[in-house]
Short mmCIF file of C-alpha atoms in Angstrom, two decimals:
data_model
loop_
_atom_site.label_atom_id
_atom_site.label_comp_id
_atom_site.label_asym_id
_atom_site.label_seq_id
_atom_site.Cartn_x
_atom_site.Cartn_y
_atom_site.Cartn_z
CA ASN N 1187 -7.78 22.17 22.05
CA GLU N 1188 -10.83 20.08 22.89
CA VAL N 1189 -10.55 18.09 19.67
CA ALA N 1190 -6.85 17.49 20.34
CA ASP N 1191 -7.76 16.15 23.79
CA LEU N 1192 -10.38 13.87 22.26
CA VAL N 1193 -7.93 12.50 19.67
CA PHE N 1194 -5.20 12.02 22.28
CA HIS N 1195 -7.43 10.14 24.71
CA THR N 1196 -8.90 8.05 21.90
CA LEU N 1197 -5.39 7.02 20.82
CA VAL N 1198 -4.51 6.13 24.42
CA MET N 1199 -7.69 4.04 24.70
CA LEU N 1200 -6.96 2.25 21.41
CA ASP N 1201 -3.45 1.44 22.63
CA ARG N 1202 -4.74 0.06 25.94
CA LEU N 1203 -7.27 -2.08 24.06
CA GLY N 1204 -4.62 -3.34 21.64
CA ILE N 1205 -6.32 -1.79 18.62
CA SER N 1206 -4.07 -0.16 16.04
CA HIS N 1207 -4.97 3.23 14.67
CA ASN N 1208 -4.49 1.69 11.21
CA ALA N 1209 -7.41 -0.67 11.91
CA VAL N 1210 -9.58 2.36 12.62
CA LEU N 1211 -8.39 4.11 9.46
CA GLU N 1212 -9.10 0.98 7.39
CA THR N 1213 -12.64 0.79 8.77
CA LEU N 1214 -13.23 4.46 8.00
CA ALA N 1215 -11.86 4.01 4.47
CA SER N 1216 -14.17 1.05 3.86
CA ARG N 1217 -17.17 3.18 4.87
CA GLN N 1218 -16.32 6.12 2.61
CA GLY N 1219 -19.09 6.82 0.13
CA ILE N 1220 -21.63 4.68 2.01
CA SER N 1221 -24.59 6.28 3.75
CA GLY N 1222 -24.94 5.74 7.48
CA LEU N 1223 -28.16 3.79 7.04
CA GLU N 1224 -26.61 1.55 4.39
CA GLU N 1225 -23.53 0.90 6.54
CA LYS N 1226 -25.65 0.06 9.58
CA ALA N 1227 -27.81 -2.34 7.55
CA SER N 1228 -24.69 -4.18 6.36
CA ARG N 1229 -23.49 -5.04 9.89
CA ASN N 1230 -23.87 -8.55 11.30
CA HIS N 1231 -26.91 -8.74 13.52
CA SER N 1232 -25.58 -11.50 15.80
#
C-alpha cells in the first residue's frame, strides 16, 4: 500500500508540473545498463 501511495502521489505531482509519465519512462530507459556513477558523470554540470 505504501508503494501504491508513493506512485499515486508522484503521478499527481508530475501532472501538476506538466511532466508526462512517458518522459520519466524515456529517461529511465536511457539509463538502463549504465552505472549510477557513469550516469551522474554524464550530466551537464551547468
